[in-house]
Amino acid sequence: MPQAPEIFKRSLDDIKLDGLPPRDDPGFEDAVLQSITLQYAAKGYTAAIVVQDGHVLGVAVPQEGVEPKQYILGLLEHRFLEDALPALEIMAEMTNDPEILYNYGVCLSEMGRAEESVAPLKACTEAEPDYAHAHAALGFSYVKLGELDKAEATLRNAADKLPDDLWINRNLAGLLAKRGKHEDAKPYFERALAANPKDVGTLYGLALNLEELGPQNHEQAIGNYKRIIELEPNSPIATEAKKALSRLAQGTMKEKADGGLRMDAVMYMTGAFETFEHMEQQELAKVVFEIAKLGESGLSINDPDTRYTLKSLDGDFSGLQLLSMMHVGLKQIDPSLDTQSGLDAEYEAAKTMAGK
């Protein structure tokens, strides 16, 4: 079985080997290099050793050993970040390998050391200017540090270099949306979605961004939220998508021409008073609960041709009719409840009409 390489960094002050000249002797460093190299050779290792800034840095590979970079990348692949970090640090000091510098910076960033991650990532982009993921990782470190101007410029650079990359486009889109640049963010969300149409994180980010772009984009946002629920129905993000669908439905209710009443809702509520008048509290609660569950997937409030059925009531109903019924039912269960439907004025009008 291949053996792991030995990757080490030791202070010259701590080196204690037989036959070395005094620490201040001009030949001390060469003697240390020769002595350690010979020790590893005697064990069947091939060693690369340097003295730098008062330290000895070395990589020693046994005859049947794993190549050092392969070993480090294997540690990272299996998320042994703390084990990989010291080896990455030493390798980054000994070589100018862009892949080592990139992984060193990403490892530091993922371990919560974003400030320290900037130097190796910048060094990587300087060593290999077209390394798009290094630019992206550097941009993400800037995001963590709150340096948003640098982050945006760096992520835009990365997206120019790798325009079809899901991760780069999604992170740039998210940053632009966070900065209120919703028009700029939209095409990057769309690029990310083109890379993977089933990525629920991108679908959710685009839907939120579309909401910010105004009511003319709400139908597209609703489509994205419904797609999330379809793809991952039991996930936390689907729960958030259901809340968003409800929020959009409520928002539609509040968009009334000239601030007037929605008379169709008033009439539906008047009918609901009649429907619920002779119901027991338990039976009423059952109807309200069923409407609420149906509403989790979104009700088409402004499309009277879309019809819904309930197990607890005969007939078929429009989305607005169900929302109106739920408002009346909740108020009858507890008059102090805030239904969040945006139909309070319609409810008061319907009460007056129904003589309640």
PDB file of N, CA and C in Angstrom, residues 157-237:
ATOM      1  N   ASN A 157     -14.853  39.473 -13.327  1.00  0.00           N
ATOM      2  CA  ASN A 157     -13.693  38.999 -14.084  1.00  0.00           C
ATOM      3  C   ASN A 157     -13.755  37.487 -14.257  1.00  0.00           C
ATOM      4  N   ALA A 158     -14.095  36.794 -13.173  1.00  0.00           N
ATOM      5  CA  ALA A 158     -14.203  35.332 -13.233  1.00  0.00           C
ATOM      6  C   ALA A 158     -15.305  34.906 -14.203  1.00  0.00           C
ATOM      7  N   ALA A 159     -16.440  35.592 -14.157  1.00  0.00           N
ATOM      8  CA  ALA A 159     -17.561  35.243 -15.048  1.00  0.00           C
ATOM      9  C   ALA A 159     -17.220  35.501 -16.505  1.00  0.00           C
ATOM     10  N   ASP A 160     -16.419  36.529 -16.767  1.00  0.00           N
ATOM     11  CA  ASP A 160     -15.975  36.779 -18.147  1.00  0.00           C
ATOM     12  C   ASP A 160     -15.083  35.642 -18.647  1.00  0.00           C
ATOM     13  N   LYS A 161     -14.262  35.094 -17.738  1.00  0.00           N
ATOM     14  CA  LYS A 161     -13.337  34.033 -18.119  1.00  0.00           C
ATOM     15  C   LYS A 161     -14.044  32.684 -18.275  1.00  0.00           C
ATOM     16  N   LEU A 162     -15.097  32.476 -17.480  1.00  0.00           N
ATOM     17  CA  LEU A 162     -15.799  31.180 -17.514  1.00  0.00           C
ATOM     18  C   LEU A 162     -17.306  31.453 -17.488  1.00  0.00           C
ATOM     19  N   PRO A 163     -17.868  31.900 -18.616  1.00  0.00           N
ATOM     20  CA  PRO A 163     -19.252  32.395 -18.632  1.00  0.00           C
ATOM     21  C   PRO A 163     -20.336  31.353 -18.399  1.00  0.00           C
ATOM     22  N   ASP A 164     -20.007  30.065 -18.481  1.00  0.00           N
ATOM     23  CA  ASP A 164     -21.032  29.029 -18.322  1.00  0.00           C
ATOM     24  C   ASP A 164     -20.960  28.325 -16.979  1.00  0.00           C
ATOM     25  N   ASP A 165     -20.167  28.842 -16.050  1.00  0.00           N
ATOM     26  CA  ASP A 165     -19.970  28.158 -14.771  1.00  0.00           C
ATOM     27  C   ASP A 165     -21.107  28.476 -13.798  1.00  0.00           C
ATOM     28  N   LEU A 166     -21.730  27.433 -13.277  1.00  0.00           N
ATOM     29  CA  LEU A 166     -22.858  27.600 -12.345  1.00  0.00           C
ATOM     30  C   LEU A 166     -22.435  28.363 -11.090  1.00  0.00           C
ATOM     31  N   TRP A 167     -21.379  27.899 -10.437  1.00  0.00           N
ATOM     32  CA  TRP A 167     -20.972  28.460  -9.147  1.00  0.00           C
ATOM     33  C   TRP A 167     -20.584  29.934  -9.271  1.00  0.00           C
ATOM     34  N   ILE A 168     -19.810  30.262 -10.302  1.00  0.00           N
ATOM     35  CA  ILE A 168     -19.367  31.650 -10.483  1.00  0.00           C
ATOM     36  C   ILE A 168     -20.561  32.556 -10.754  1.00  0.00           C
ATOM     37  N   ASN A 169     -21.417  32.160 -11.693  1.00  0.00           N
ATOM     38  CA  ASN A 169     -22.560  33.014 -12.049  1.00  0.00           C
ATOM     39  C   ASN A 169     -23.532  33.174 -10.892  1.00  0.00           C
ATOM     40  N   ARG A 170     -23.774  32.097 -10.134  1.00  0.00           N
ATOM     41  CA  ARG A 170     -24.722  32.191  -9.030  1.00  0.00           C
ATOM     42  C   ARG A 170     -24.194  33.104  -7.926  1.00  0.00           C
ATOM     43  N   ASN A 171     -22.899  32.991  -7.634  1.00  0.00           N
ATOM     44  CA  ASN A 171     -22.333  33.839  -6.583  1.00  0.00           C
ATOM     45  C   ASN A 171     -22.278  35.303  -7.001  1.00  0.00           C
ATOM     46  N   LEU A 172     -21.951  35.561  -8.257  1.00  0.00           N
ATOM     47  CA  LEU A 172     -21.950  36.950  -8.738  1.00  0.00           C
ATOM     48  C   LEU A 172     -23.371  37.498  -8.725  1.00  0.00           C
ATOM     49  N   ALA A 173     -24.333  36.715  -9.198  1.00  0.00           N
ATOM     50  CA  ALA A 173     -25.732  37.160  -9.198  1.00  0.00           C
ATOM     51  C   ALA A 173     -26.203  37.470  -7.786  1.00  0.00           C
ATOM     52  N   GLY A 174     -25.864  36.589  -6.838  1.00  0.00           N
ATOM     53  CA  GLY A 174     -26.263  36.813  -5.452  1.00  0.00           C
ATOM     54  C   GLY A 174     -25.668  38.081  -4.883  1.00  0.00           C
ATOM     55  N   LEU A 175     -24.403  38.348  -5.214  1.00  0.00           N
ATOM     56  CA  LEU A 175     -23.755  39.577  -4.733  1.00  0.00           C
ATOM     57  C   LEU A 175     -24.423  40.814  -5.327  1.00  0.00           C
ATOM     58  N   LEU A 176     -24.677  40.785  -6.635  1.00  0.00           N
ATOM     59  CA  LEU A 176     -25.315  41.937  -7.287  1.00  0.00           C
ATOM     60  C   LEU A 176     -26.707  42.185  -6.696  1.00  0.00           C
ATOM     61  N   ALA A 177     -27.459  41.108  -6.453  1.00  0.00           N
ATOM     62  CA  ALA A 177     -28.792  41.253  -5.852  1.00  0.00           C
ATOM     63  C   ALA A 177     -28.676  41.854  -4.453  1.00  0.00           C
ATOM     64  N   LYS A 178     -27.698  41.383  -3.686  1.00  0.00           N
ATOM     65  CA  LYS A 178     -27.471  41.897  -2.334  1.00  0.00           C
ATOM     66  C   LYS A 178     -27.163  43.385  -2.363  1.00  0.00           C
ATOM     67  N   ARG A 179     -26.506  43.839  -3.426  1.00  0.00           N
ATOM     68  CA  ARG A 179     -26.143  45.257  -3.556  1.00  0.00           C
ATOM     69  C   ARG A 179     -27.248  46.079  -4.198  1.00  0.00           C
ATOM     70  N   GLY A 180     -28.411  45.448  -4.429  1.00  0.00           N
ATOM     71  CA  GLY A 180     -29.537  46.174  -5.011  1.00  0.00           C
ATOM     72  C   GLY A 180     -29.465  46.318  -6.518  1.00  0.00           C
ATOM     73  N   LYS A 181     -28.529  45.627  -7.177  1.00  0.00           N
ATOM     74  CA  LYS A 181     -28.369  45.726  -8.625  1.00  0.00           C
ATOM     75  C   LYS A 181     -29.140  44.575  -9.292  1.00  0.00           C
ATOM     76  N   HIS A 182     -30.461  44.640  -9.158  1.00  0.00           N
ATOM     77  CA  HIS A 182     -31.290  43.504  -9.562  1.00  0.00           C
ATOM     78  C   HIS A 182     -31.331  43.296 -11.071  1.00  0.00           C
ATOM     79  N   GLU A 183     -31.306  44.369 -11.834  1.00  0.00           N
ATOM     80  CA  GLU A 183     -31.272  44.228 -13.296  1.00  0.00           C
ATOM     81  C   GLU A 183     -29.972  43.578 -13.736  1.00  0.00           C
ATOM     82  N   ASP A 184     -28.859  43.981 -13.119  1.00  0.00           N
ATOM     83  CA  ASP A 184     -27.565  43.373 -13.452  1.00  0.00           C
ATOM     84  C   ASP A 184     -27.522  41.906 -13.036  1.00  0.00           C
ATOM     85  N   ALA A 185     -28.167  41.596 -11.922  1.00  0.00           N
ATOM     86  CA  ALA A 185     -28.099  40.234 -11.389  1.00  0.00           C
ATOM     87  C   ALA A 185     -28.848  39.228 -12.260  1.00  0.00           C
ATOM     88  N   LYS A 186     -29.940  39.655 -12.863  1.00  0.00           N
ATOM     89  CA  LYS A 186     -30.837  38.727 -13.567  1.00  0.00           C
ATOM     90  C   LYS A 186     -30.127  37.873 -14.624  1.00  0.00           C
ATOM     91  N   PRO A 187     -29.340  38.453 -15.536  1.00  0.00           N
ATOM     92  CA  PRO A 187     -28.715  37.591 -16.548  1.00  0.00           C
ATOM     93  C   PRO A 187     -27.726  36.584 -15.971  1.00  0.00           C
ATOM     94  N   TYR A 188     -27.088  36.930 -14.847  1.00  0.00           N
ATOM     95  CA  TYR A 188     -26.148  35.978 -14.235  1.00  0.00           C
ATOM     96  C   TYR A 188     -26.903  34.836 -13.563  1.00  0.00           C
ATOM     97  N   PHE A 189     -28.061  35.127 -12.938  1.00  0.00           N
ATOM     98  CA  PHE A 189     -28.905  34.046 -12.434  1.00  0.00           C
ATOM     99  C   PHE A 189     -29.338  33.138 -13.581  1.00  0.00           C
ATOM    100  N   GLU A 190     -29.697  33.747 -14.710  1.00  0.00           N
ATOM    101  CA  GLU A 190     -30.169  32.963 -15.853  1.00  0.00           C
ATOM    102  C   GLU A 190     -29.052  32.105 -16.445  1.00  0.00           C
ATOM    103  N   ARG A 191     -27.826  32.639 -16.463  1.00  0.00           N
ATOM    104  CA  ARG A 191     -26.675  31.849 -16.918  1.00  0.00           C
ATOM    105  C   ARG A 191     -26.473  30.635 -16.012  1.00  0.00           C
ATOM    106  N   ALA A 192     -26.549  30.883 -14.703  1.00  0.00           N
ATOM    107  CA  ALA A 192     -26.372  29.784 -13.741  1.00  0.00           C
ATOM    108  C   ALA A 192     -27.450  28.729 -13.928  1.00  0.00           C
ATOM    109  N   LEU A 193     -28.676  29.173 -14.156  1.00  0.00           N
ATOM    110  CA  LEU A 193     -29.790  28.237 -14.332  1.00  0.00           C
ATOM    111  C   LEU A 193     -29.639  27.453 -15.629  1.00  0.00           C
ATOM    112  N   ALA A 194     -29.078  28.084 -16.657  1.00  0.00           N
ATOM    113  CA  ALA A 194     -28.837  27.370 -17.920  1.00  0.00           C
ATOM    114  C   ALA A 194     -27.829  26.247 -17.708  1.00  0.00           C
ATOM    115  N   ALA A 195     -26.874  26.459 -16.788  1.00  0.00           N
ATOM    116  CA  ALA A 195     -25.872  25.424 -16.500  1.00  0.00           C
ATOM    117  C   ALA A 195     -26.504  24.234 -15.787  1.00  0.00           C
ATOM    118  N   ASN A 196     -27.525  24.492 -14.957  1.00  0.00           N
ATOM    119  CA  ASN A 196     -28.235  23.404 -14.273  1.00  0.00           C
ATOM    120  C   ASN A 196     -29.663  23.858 -13.972  1.00  0.00           C
ATOM    121  N   PRO A 197     -30.606  23.539 -14.851  1.00  0.00           N
ATOM    122  CA  PRO A 197     -31.999  23.987 -14.667  1.00  0.00           C
ATOM    123  C   PRO A 197     -32.665  23.440 -13.411  1.00  0.00           C
ATOM    124  N   LYS A 198     -32.071  22.437 -12.766  1.00  0.00           N
ATOM    125  CA  LYS A 198     -32.675  21.848 -11.571  1.00  0.00           C
ATOM    126  C   LYS A 198     -32.015  22.339 -10.273  1.00  0.00           C
ATOM    127  N   ASP A 199     -31.154  23.331 -10.373  1.00  0.00           N
ATOM    128  CA  ASP A 199     -30.477  23.827  -9.175  1.00  0.00           C
ATOM    129  C   ASP A 199     -31.442  24.719  -8.392  1.00  0.00           C
ATOM    130  N   VAL A 200     -31.946  24.219  -7.266  1.00  0.00           N
ATOM    131  CA  VAL A 200     -32.988  24.934  -6.532  1.00  0.00           C
ATOM    132  C   VAL A 200     -32.451  26.222  -5.905  1.00  0.00           C
ATOM    133  N   GLY A 201     -31.156  26.246  -5.573  1.00  0.00           N
ATOM    134  CA  GLY A 201     -30.581  27.478  -5.030  1.00  0.00           C
ATOM    135  C   GLY A 201     -30.636  28.613  -6.030  1.00  0.00           C
ATOM    136  N   THR A 202     -30.328  28.305  -7.277  1.00  0.00           N
ATOM    137  CA  THR A 202     -30.404  29.314  -8.334  1.00  0.00           C
ATOM    138  C   THR A 202     -31.850  29.718  -8.604  1.00  0.00           C
ATOM    139  N   LEU A 203     -32.739  28.732  -8.661  1.00  0.00           N
ATOM    140  CA  LEU A 203     -34.161  29.033  -8.872  1.00  0.00           C
ATOM    141  C   LEU A 203     -34.687  29.977  -7.800  1.00  0.00           C
ATOM    142  N   TYR A 204     -34.302  29.717  -6.559  1.00  0.00           N
ATOM    143  CA  TYR A 204     -34.777  30.543  -5.448  1.00  0.00           C
ATOM    144  C   TYR A 204     -34.191  31.955  -5.531  1.00  0.00           C
ATOM    145  N   GLY A 205     -32.886  32.039  -5.802  1.00  0.00           N
ATOM    146  CA  GLY A 205     -32.257  33.357  -5.921  1.00  0.00           C
ATOM    147  C   GLY A 205     -32.862  34.170  -7.048  1.00  0.00           C
ATOM    148  N   LEU A 206     -33.097  33.537  -8.189  1.00  0.00           N
ATOM    149  CA  LEU A 206     -33.707  34.245  -9.324  1.00  0.00           C
ATOM    150  C   LEU A 206     -35.117  34.687  -8.980  1.00  0.00           C
ATOM    151  N   ALA A 207     -35.882  33.827  -8.318  1.00  0.00           N
ATOM    152  CA  ALA A 207     -37.259  34.188  -7.958  1.00  0.00           C
ATOM    153  C   ALA A 207     -37.287  35.408  -7.040  1.00  0.00           C
ATOM    154  N   LEU A 208     -36.426  35.425  -6.031  1.00  0.00           N
ATOM    155  CA  LEU A 208     -36.358  36.585  -5.130  1.00  0.00           C
ATOM    156  C   LEU A 208     -35.968  37.841  -5.901  1.00  0.00           C
ATOM    157  N   ASN A 209     -35.028  37.691  -6.822  1.00  0.00           N
ATOM    158  CA  ASN A 209     -34.584  38.838  -7.614  1.00  0.00           C
ATOM    159  C   ASN A 209     -35.711  39.360  -8.510  1.00  0.00           C
ATOM    160  N   LEU A 210     -36.467  38.429  -9.081  1.00  0.00           N
ATOM    161  CA  LEU A 210     -37.601  38.831  -9.924  1.00  0.00           C
ATOM    162  C   LEU A 210     -38.653  39.588  -9.117  1.00  0.00           C
ATOM    163  N   GLU A 211     -38.875  39.166  -7.882  1.00  0.00           N
ATOM    164  CA  GLU A 211     -39.805  39.901  -7.022  1.00  0.00           C
ATOM    165  C   GLU A 211     -39.369  41.348  -6.874  1.00  0.00           C
ATOM    166  N   GLU A 212     -38.051  41.542  -6.679  1.00  0.00           N
ATOM    167  CA  GLU A 212     -37.534  42.896  -6.490  1.00  0.00           C
ATOM    168  C   GLU A 212     -37.665  43.740  -7.752  1.00  0.00           C
ATOM    169  N   LEU A 213     -37.725  43.084  -8.913  1.00  0.00           N
ATOM    170  CA  LEU A 213     -37.827  43.819 -10.175  1.00  0.00           C
ATOM    171  C   LEU A 213     -39.241  44.311 -10.458  1.00  0.00           C
ATOM    172  N   GLY A 214     -40.209  43.940  -9.609  1.00  0.00           N
ATOM    173  CA  GLY A 214     -41.543  44.513  -9.740  1.00  0.00           C
ATOM    174  C   GLY A 214     -42.614  43.528 -10.165  1.00  0.00           C
ATOM    175  N   PRO A 215     -43.874  43.941 -10.032  1.00  0.00           N
ATOM    176  CA  PRO A 215     -45.026  43.063 -10.290  1.00  0.00           C
ATOM    177  C   PRO A 215     -45.047  42.435 -11.671  1.00  0.00           C
ATOM    178  N   GLN A 216     -44.474  43.109 -12.661  1.00  0.00           N
ATOM    179  CA  GLN A 216     -44.476  42.553 -14.016  1.00  0.00           C
ATOM    180  C   GLN A 216     -43.660  41.270 -14.115  1.00  0.00           C
ATOM    181  N   ASN A 217     -42.822  41.004 -13.099  1.00  0.00           N
ATOM    182  CA  ASN A 217     -42.000  39.791 -13.091  1.00  0.00           C
ATOM    183  C   ASN A 217     -42.517  38.733 -12.118  1.00  0.00           C
ATOM    184  N   HIS A 218     -43.648  39.014 -11.457  1.00  0.00           N
ATOM    185  CA  HIS A 218     -44.104  38.117 -10.401  1.00  0.00           C
ATOM    186  C   HIS A 218     -44.582  36.761 -10.929  1.00  0.00           C
ATOM    187  N   GLU A 219     -45.161  36.736 -12.117  1.00  0.00           N
ATOM    188  CA  GLU A 219     -45.607  35.449 -12.659  1.00  0.00           C
ATOM    189  C   GLU A 219     -44.422  34.519 -12.888  1.00  0.00           C
ATOM    190  N   GLN A 220     -43.309  35.090 -13.390  1.00  0.00           N
ATOM    191  CA  GLN A 220     -42.108  34.278 -13.588  1.00  0.00           C
ATOM    192  C   GLN A 220     -41.554  33.803 -12.241  1.00  0.00           C
ATOM    193  N   ALA A 221     -41.595  34.685 -11.242  1.00  0.00           N
ATOM    194  CA  ALA A 221     -41.128  34.303  -9.898  1.00  0.00           C
ATOM    195  C   ALA A 221     -41.974  33.156  -9.347  1.00  0.00           C
ATOM    196  N   ILE A 222     -43.285  33.261  -9.525  1.00  0.00           N
ATOM    197  CA  ILE A 222     -44.196  32.212  -9.051  1.00  0.00           C
ATOM    198  C   ILE A 222     -43.860  30.876  -9.723  1.00  0.00           C
ATOM    199  N   GLY A 223     -43.568  30.924 -11.024  1.00  0.00           N
ATOM    200  CA  GLY A 223     -43.187  29.706 -11.742  1.00  0.00           C
ATOM    201  C   GLY A 223     -41.938  29.068 -11.157  1.00  0.00           C
ATOM    202  N   ASN A 224     -40.962  29.903 -10.771  1.00  0.00           N
ATOM    203  CA  ASN A 224     -39.736  29.366 -10.173  1.00  0.00           C
ATOM    204  C   ASN A 224     -40.004  28.748  -8.811  1.00  0.00           C
ATOM    205  N   TYR A 225     -40.822  29.417  -7.997  1.00  0.00           N
ATOM    206  CA  TYR A 225     -41.137  28.870  -6.668  1.00  0.00           C
ATOM    207  C   TYR A 225     -41.861  27.527  -6.804  1.00  0.00           C
ATOM    208  N   LYS A 226     -42.780  27.424  -7.751  1.00  0.00           N
ATOM    209  CA  LYS A 226     -43.507  26.168  -7.954  1.00  0.00           C
ATOM    210  C   LYS A 226     -42.564  25.069  -8.437  1.00  0.00           C
ATOM    211  N   ARG A 227     -41.580  25.459  -9.254  1.00  0.00           N
ATOM    212  CA  ARG A 227     -40.604  24.485  -9.745  1.00  0.00           C
ATOM    213  C   ARG A 227     -39.762  23.932  -8.581  1.00  0.00           C
ATOM    214  N   ILE A 228     -39.396  24.789  -7.633  1.00  0.00           N
ATOM    215  CA  ILE A 228     -38.637  24.351  -6.460  1.00  0.00           C
ATOM    216  C   ILE A 228     -39.436  23.308  -5.681  1.00  0.00           C
ATOM    217  N   ILE A 229     -40.699  23.592  -5.456  1.00  0.00           N
ATOM    218  CA  ILE A 229     -41.565  22.675  -4.704  1.00  0.00           C
ATOM    219  C   ILE A 229     -41.699  21.343  -5.438  1.00  0.00           C
ATOM    220  N   GLU A 230     -41.767  21.416  -6.755  1.00  0.00           N
ATOM    221  CA  GLU A 230     -41.870  20.199  -7.574  1.00  0.00           C
ATOM    222  C   GLU A 230     -40.585  19.366  -7.485  1.00  0.00           C
ATOM    223  N   LEU A 231     -39.409  20.045  -7.497  1.00  0.00           N
ATOM    224  CA  LEU A 231     -38.133  19.341  -7.499  1.00  0.00           C
ATOM    225  C   LEU A 231     -37.778  18.754  -6.138  1.00  0.00           C
ATOM    226  N   GLU A 232     -38.018  19.539  -5.069  1.00  0.00           N
ATOM    227  CA  GLU A 232     -37.628  19.089  -3.721  1.00  0.00           C
ATOM    228  C   GLU A 232     -38.763  19.397  -2.740  1.00  0.00           C
ATOM    229  N   PRO A 233     -39.865  18.665  -2.838  1.00  0.00           N
ATOM    230  CA  PRO A 233     -41.083  19.017  -2.095  1.00  0.00           C
ATOM    231  C   PRO A 233     -40.943  19.035  -0.575  1.00  0.00           C
ATOM    232  N   ASN A 234     -40.028  18.265  -0.018  1.00  0.00           N
ATOM    233  CA  ASN A 234     -39.925  18.176   1.441  1.00  0.00           C
ATOM    234  C   ASN A 234     -38.702  18.888   2.007  1.00  0.00           C
ATOM    235  N   SER A 235     -38.063  19.707   1.209  1.00  0.00           N
ATOM    236  CA  SER A 235     -36.837  20.367   1.646  1.00  0.00           C
ATOM    237  C   SER A 235     -37.142  21.707   2.329  1.00  0.00           C
ATOM    238  N   PRO A 236     -36.191  22.223   3.127  1.00  0.00           N
ATOM    239  CA  PRO A 236     -36.366  23.555   3.740  1.00  0.00           C
ATOM    240  C   PRO A 236     -36.575  24.657   2.710  1.00  0.00           C
ATOM    241  N   ILE A 237     -35.894  24.548   1.559  1.00  0.00           N
ATOM    242  CA  ILE A 237     -36.044  25.600   0.555  1.00  0.00           C
ATOM    243  C   ILE A 237     -37.445  25.567  -0.064  1.00  0.00           C
TER     244      ILE A 237
END
